[in-house]
Coordinates of C-alpha atoms in Angstrom, one line a residue:
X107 CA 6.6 44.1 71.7
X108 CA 4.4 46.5 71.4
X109 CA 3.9 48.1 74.5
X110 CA 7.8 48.2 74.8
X111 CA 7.4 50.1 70.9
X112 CA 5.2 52.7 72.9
X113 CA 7.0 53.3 75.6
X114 CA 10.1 53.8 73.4
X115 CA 8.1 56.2 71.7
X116 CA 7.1 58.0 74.7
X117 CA 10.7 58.4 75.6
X118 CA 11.7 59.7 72.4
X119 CA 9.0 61.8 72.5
X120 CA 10.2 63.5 75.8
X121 CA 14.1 63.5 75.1
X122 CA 13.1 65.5 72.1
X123 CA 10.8 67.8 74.0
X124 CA 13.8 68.7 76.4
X125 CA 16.4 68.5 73.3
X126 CA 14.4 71.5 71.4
X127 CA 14.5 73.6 74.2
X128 CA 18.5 73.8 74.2
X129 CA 18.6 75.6 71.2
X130 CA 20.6 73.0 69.0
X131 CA 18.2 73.0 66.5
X132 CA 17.4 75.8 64.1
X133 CA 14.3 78.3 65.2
X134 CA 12.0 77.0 62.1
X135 CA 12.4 73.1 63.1
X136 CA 12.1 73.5 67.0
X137 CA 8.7 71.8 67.0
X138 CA 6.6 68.4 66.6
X139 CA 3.6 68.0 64.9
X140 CA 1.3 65.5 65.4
X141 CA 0.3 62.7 67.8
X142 CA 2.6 61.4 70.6
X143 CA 2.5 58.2 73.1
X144 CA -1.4 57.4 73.9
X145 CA -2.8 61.1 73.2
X146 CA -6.4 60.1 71.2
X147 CA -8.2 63.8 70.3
X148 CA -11.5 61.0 68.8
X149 CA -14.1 62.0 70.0
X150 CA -13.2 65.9 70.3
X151 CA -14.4 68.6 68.4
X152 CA -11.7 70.3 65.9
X153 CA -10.6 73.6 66.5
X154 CA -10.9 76.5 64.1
X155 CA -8.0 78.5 64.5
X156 CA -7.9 82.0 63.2
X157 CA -4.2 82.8 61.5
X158 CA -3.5 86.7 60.5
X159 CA -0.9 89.0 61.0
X160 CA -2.0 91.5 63.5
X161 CA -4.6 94.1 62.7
X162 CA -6.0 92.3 59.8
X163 CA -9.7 92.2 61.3
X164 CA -9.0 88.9 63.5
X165 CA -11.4 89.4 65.9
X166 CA -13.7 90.6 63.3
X167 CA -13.8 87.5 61.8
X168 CA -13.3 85.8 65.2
X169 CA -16.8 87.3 66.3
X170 CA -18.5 86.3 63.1
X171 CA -17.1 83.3 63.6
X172 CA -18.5 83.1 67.1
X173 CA -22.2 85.0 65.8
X174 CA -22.3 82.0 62.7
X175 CA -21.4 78.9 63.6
X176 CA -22.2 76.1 66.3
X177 CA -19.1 76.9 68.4
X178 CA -18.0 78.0 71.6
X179 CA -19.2 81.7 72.6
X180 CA -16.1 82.0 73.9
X181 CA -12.6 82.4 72.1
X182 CA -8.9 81.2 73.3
X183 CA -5.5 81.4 72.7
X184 CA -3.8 78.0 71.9
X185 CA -1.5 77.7 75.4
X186 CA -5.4 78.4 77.5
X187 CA -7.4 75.5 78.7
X188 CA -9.9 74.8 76.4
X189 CA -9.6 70.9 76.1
X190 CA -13.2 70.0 77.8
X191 CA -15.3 72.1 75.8
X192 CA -14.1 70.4 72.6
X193 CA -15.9 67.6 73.8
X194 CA -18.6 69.8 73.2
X195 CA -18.4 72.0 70.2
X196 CA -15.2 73.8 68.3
X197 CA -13.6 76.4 70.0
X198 CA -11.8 79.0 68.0
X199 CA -8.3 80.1 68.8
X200 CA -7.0 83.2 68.1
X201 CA -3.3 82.6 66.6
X202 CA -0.3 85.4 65.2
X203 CA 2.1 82.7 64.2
X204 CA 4.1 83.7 61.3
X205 CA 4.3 80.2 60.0
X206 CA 2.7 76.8 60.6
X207 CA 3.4 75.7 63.9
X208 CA 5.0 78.8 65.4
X209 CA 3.3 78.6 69.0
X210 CA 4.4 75.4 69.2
X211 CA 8.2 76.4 69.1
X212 CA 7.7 78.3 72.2
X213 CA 8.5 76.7 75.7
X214 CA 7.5 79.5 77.8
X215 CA 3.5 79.4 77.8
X216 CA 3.3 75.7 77.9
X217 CA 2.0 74.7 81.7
X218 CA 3.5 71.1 81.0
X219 CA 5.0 68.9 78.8
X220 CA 1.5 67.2 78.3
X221 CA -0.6 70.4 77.5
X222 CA 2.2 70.9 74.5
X223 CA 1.5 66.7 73.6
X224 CA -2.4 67.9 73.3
X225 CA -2.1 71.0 71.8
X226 CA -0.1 70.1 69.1
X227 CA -2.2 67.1 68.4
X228 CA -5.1 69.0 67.8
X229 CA -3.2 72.5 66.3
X230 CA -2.3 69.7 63.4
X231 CA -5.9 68.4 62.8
X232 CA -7.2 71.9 63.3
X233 CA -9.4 74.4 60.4
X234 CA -6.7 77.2 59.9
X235 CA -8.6 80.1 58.7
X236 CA -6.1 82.9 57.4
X237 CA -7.0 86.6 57.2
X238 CA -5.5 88.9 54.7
X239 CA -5.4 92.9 54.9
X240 CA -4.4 95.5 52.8
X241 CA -1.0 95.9 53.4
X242 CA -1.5 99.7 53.6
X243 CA -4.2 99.4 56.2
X244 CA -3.0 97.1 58.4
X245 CA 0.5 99.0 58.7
X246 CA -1.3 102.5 59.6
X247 CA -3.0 100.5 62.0
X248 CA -0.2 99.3 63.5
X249 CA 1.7 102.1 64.0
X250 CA -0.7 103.4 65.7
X251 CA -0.9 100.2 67.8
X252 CA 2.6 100.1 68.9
X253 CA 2.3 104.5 69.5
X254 CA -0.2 103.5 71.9
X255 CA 1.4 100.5 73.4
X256 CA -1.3 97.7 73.6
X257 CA 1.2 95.5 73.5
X258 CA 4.4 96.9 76.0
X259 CA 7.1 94.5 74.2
X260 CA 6.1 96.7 70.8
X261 CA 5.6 100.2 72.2
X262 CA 7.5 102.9 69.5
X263 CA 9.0 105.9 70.5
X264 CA 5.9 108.4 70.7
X265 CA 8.5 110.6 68.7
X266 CA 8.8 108.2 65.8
X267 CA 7.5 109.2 62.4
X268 CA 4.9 107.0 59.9
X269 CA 8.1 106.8 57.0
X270 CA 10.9 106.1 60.1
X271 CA 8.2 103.1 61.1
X272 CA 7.7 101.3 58.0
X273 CA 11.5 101.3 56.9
X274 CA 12.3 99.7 60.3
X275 CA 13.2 96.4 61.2
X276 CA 10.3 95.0 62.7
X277 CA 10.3 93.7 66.7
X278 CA 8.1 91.0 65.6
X279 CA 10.3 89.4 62.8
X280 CA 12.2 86.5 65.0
X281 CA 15.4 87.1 63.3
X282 CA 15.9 90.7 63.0
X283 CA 16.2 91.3 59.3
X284 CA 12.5 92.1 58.0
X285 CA 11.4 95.6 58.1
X286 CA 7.9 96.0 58.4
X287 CA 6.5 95.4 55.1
X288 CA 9.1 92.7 54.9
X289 CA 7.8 91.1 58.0
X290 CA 3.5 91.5 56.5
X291 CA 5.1 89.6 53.4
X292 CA 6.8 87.0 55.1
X293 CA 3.7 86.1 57.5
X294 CA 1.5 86.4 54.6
X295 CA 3.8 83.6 52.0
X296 CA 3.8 81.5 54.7
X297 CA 0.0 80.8 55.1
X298 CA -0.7 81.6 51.4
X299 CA 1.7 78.3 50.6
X300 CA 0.1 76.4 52.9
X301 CA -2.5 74.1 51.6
X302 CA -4.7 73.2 54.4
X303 CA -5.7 77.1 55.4
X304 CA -8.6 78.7 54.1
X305 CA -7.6 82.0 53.2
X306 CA -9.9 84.9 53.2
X307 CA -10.0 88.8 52.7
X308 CA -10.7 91.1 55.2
X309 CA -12.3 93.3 52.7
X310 CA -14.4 90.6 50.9
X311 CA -15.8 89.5 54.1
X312 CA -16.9 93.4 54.9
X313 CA -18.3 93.9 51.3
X314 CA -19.8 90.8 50.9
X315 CA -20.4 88.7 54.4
X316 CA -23.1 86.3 53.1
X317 CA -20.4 85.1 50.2
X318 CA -17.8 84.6 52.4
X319 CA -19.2 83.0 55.7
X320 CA -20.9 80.4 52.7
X321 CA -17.6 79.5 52.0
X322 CA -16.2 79.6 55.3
X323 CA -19.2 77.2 55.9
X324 CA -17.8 74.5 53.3
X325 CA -14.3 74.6 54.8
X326 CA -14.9 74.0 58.3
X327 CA -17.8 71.3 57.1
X328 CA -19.6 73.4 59.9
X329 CA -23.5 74.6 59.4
X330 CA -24.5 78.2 58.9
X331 CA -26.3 79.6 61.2
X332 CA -29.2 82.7 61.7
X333 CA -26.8 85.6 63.1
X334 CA -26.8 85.3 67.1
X335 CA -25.4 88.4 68.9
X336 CA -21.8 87.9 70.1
X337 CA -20.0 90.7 72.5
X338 CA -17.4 92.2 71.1
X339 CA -13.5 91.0 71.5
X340 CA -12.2 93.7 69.4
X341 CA -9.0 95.0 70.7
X342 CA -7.6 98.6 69.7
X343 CA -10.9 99.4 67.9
X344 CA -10.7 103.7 68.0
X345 CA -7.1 103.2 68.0
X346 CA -6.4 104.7 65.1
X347 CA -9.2 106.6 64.7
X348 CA -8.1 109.0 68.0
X349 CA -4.4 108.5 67.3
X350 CA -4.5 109.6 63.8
X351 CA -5.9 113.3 65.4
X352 CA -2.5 113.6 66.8
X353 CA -0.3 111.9 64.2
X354 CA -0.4 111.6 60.7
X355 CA 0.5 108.6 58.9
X356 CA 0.8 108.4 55.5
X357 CA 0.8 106.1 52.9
X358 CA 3.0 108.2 50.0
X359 CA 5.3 106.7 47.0
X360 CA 8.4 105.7 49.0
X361 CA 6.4 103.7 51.1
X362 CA 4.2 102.2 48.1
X363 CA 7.7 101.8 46.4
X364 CA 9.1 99.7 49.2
X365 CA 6.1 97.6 49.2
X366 CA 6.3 96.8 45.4
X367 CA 9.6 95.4 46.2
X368 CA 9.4 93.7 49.3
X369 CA 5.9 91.7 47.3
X370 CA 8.0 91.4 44.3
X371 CA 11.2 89.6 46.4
X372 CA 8.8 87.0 48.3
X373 CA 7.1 86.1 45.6
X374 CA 3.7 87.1 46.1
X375 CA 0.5 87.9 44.2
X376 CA -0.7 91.4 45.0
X377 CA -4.5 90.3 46.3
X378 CA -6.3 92.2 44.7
X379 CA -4.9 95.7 46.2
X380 CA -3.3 97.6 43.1
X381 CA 0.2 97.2 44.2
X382 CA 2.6 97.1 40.8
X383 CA 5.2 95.1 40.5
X384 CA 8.2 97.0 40.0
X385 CA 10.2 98.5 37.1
X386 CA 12.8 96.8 35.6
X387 CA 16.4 97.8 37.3
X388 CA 18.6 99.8 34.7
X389 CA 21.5 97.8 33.6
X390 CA 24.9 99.0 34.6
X391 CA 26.0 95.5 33.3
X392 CA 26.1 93.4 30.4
X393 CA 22.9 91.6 29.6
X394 CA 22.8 88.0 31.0
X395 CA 22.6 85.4 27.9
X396 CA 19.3 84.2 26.8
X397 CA 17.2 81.1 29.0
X398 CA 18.5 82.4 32.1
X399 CA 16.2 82.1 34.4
X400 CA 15.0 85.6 35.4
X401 CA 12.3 87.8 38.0
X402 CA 8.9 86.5 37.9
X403 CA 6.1 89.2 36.8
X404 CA 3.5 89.1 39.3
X405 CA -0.1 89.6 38.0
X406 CA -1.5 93.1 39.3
X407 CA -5.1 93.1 40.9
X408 CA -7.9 94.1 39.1
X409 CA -9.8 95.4 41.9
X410 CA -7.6 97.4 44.5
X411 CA -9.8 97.9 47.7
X412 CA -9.3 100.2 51.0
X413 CA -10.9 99.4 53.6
X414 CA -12.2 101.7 56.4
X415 CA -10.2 102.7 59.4
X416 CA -12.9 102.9 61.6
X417 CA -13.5 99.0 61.6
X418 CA -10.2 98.0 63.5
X419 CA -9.8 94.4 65.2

């Protein structure tokens, strides 16, 4: 009875596979999380996966990561073939997804149905280490990003203003309806409500390195080690250094305006970066009765931080 409970399983487990790939279910539930039929990860190494929404310093922390810790001196991406070295030590993964289990929605850079079994196996046993930027920053440094084209499927008109940028809807948003500091909002709530994922700021870990890798230390129940030199795996890193020569971007009230709204509607605490909530709406209609539930203040940061353009990963 058993091995017939298995191989049921196993078939389920496949039928579904194929099933999510027609479409019939919604984006956000097109996934499995966990283990299927005989997959065992005992005996492997976890993997620390590094969660941010792009240019938030991931490969900065990536390569301290890498220069700390008793892991691979190599990094991947979740769909590569890292499965024998976690026999040996963790490997980290480098990871965009705007919500738990993201990658794992996708067909197309899954080899087999198998390499999918084993990567979501360990993808929900894995340390998820989330890195959060100034929302400021990390926009300038995308738009200069996308003017260059580092990544073709994002590449902006070379004509298109800093103000014209921010307002748009952004490529990345899977449905179409987030403009970019919609879209940072979004892929920030969704790790920040997460429980598992050790969340970290890109600006703490500048300003105070020692503090952070500590407590980066306790998460991953991984010991701290003397600095080692790592090569770099920064990508863009004079980006917007060189592009900002030939384009200005910036950051004025409509665009700090817009993000006081956008942090305000998803519910978000402001990190630590100065951002206001903002002010009350003038009525045009008759005042709701009392006990209604209304808007949530959201605590403003004591400290707001910038951090420098030249560090860009």
């Amino acid at each position: 009875m058993g091995k017939f409970a298995q191989k049921m399983e196993r078939a389920w487990a496949v039928l579904r596979w194929r099933y999510l790939q027609t479409g019939a279910f919604p984006y956000h539930e097109r996934s499995f999380l966990g283990r299927i039929g005989n997959w065992d990860d005992k005996g492997m190494r976890p993997l620390v996966i590094v969660q941010s929404h792009r240019r938030s310093g991931t490969h900065f922390l990536i390569d301290e990561i890498r220069a700390r810790f008793p892991v691979a001196r190599e990094w991947m991406h979740l769909d590569g073939d890292f499965f024998a070295r976690l026999m040996h030590l963790p490997v980290v993964i480098k990871s965009h997804d705007a919500f738990y289990g993201e990658k794992l929605k996708e067909r197309r850079p899954w080899h087999s149905y198998m390499h999918w079994v084993a990567a979501s196996s360990l993808y929900s046993n894995a340390k998820h280490v989330y890195i959060v930027r100034n929302p400021r920053d990390v926009l300038r440094s995308q738009f200069y990003f996308d003017l260059k084209g580092h990544e073709p499927g994002y590449r902006i008109d070379p004509e298109t203003d800093f103000a014209t940028y921010v307002k748009s809807t952004s490529a990345r948003d899977p449905a179409g309806k987030l403009n970019q500091i919609g879209y940072w909002c979004a892929h920030v709530k969704a790790w920040h409500e997460r429980p598992e994922a050790h969340l970290l700021r890109y600006e703490d870990l500048l300003a105070q390195p020692q503090v952070e890798m500590e407590r980066l230390s306790d998460y991953l129940g991984l010991e701290l080690l003397k600095p080692r030199t790592v090569k770099s795996s920064a990508i863009g890193r004079k980006t917007t250094e060189r592009r900002s020569k030939e384009k200005q971007a910036v950051w004025g009230p409509e665009q700090e305006r817009l993000l006081e709204v956008e942090l305000a509607r998803h519910g978000l605490p402001d990190f630590g970066y100065g951002i206001a909530a903002p002010a009350p709406a003038i009525r045009t209609t008759p005042v709701e009765p009392e006990g209604r539930k209304g808007a949530r203040p959201f605590p403003r940061g004591a400290r707001p931080v910038s951090s420098p353009d030249s560090v860009l990963t």
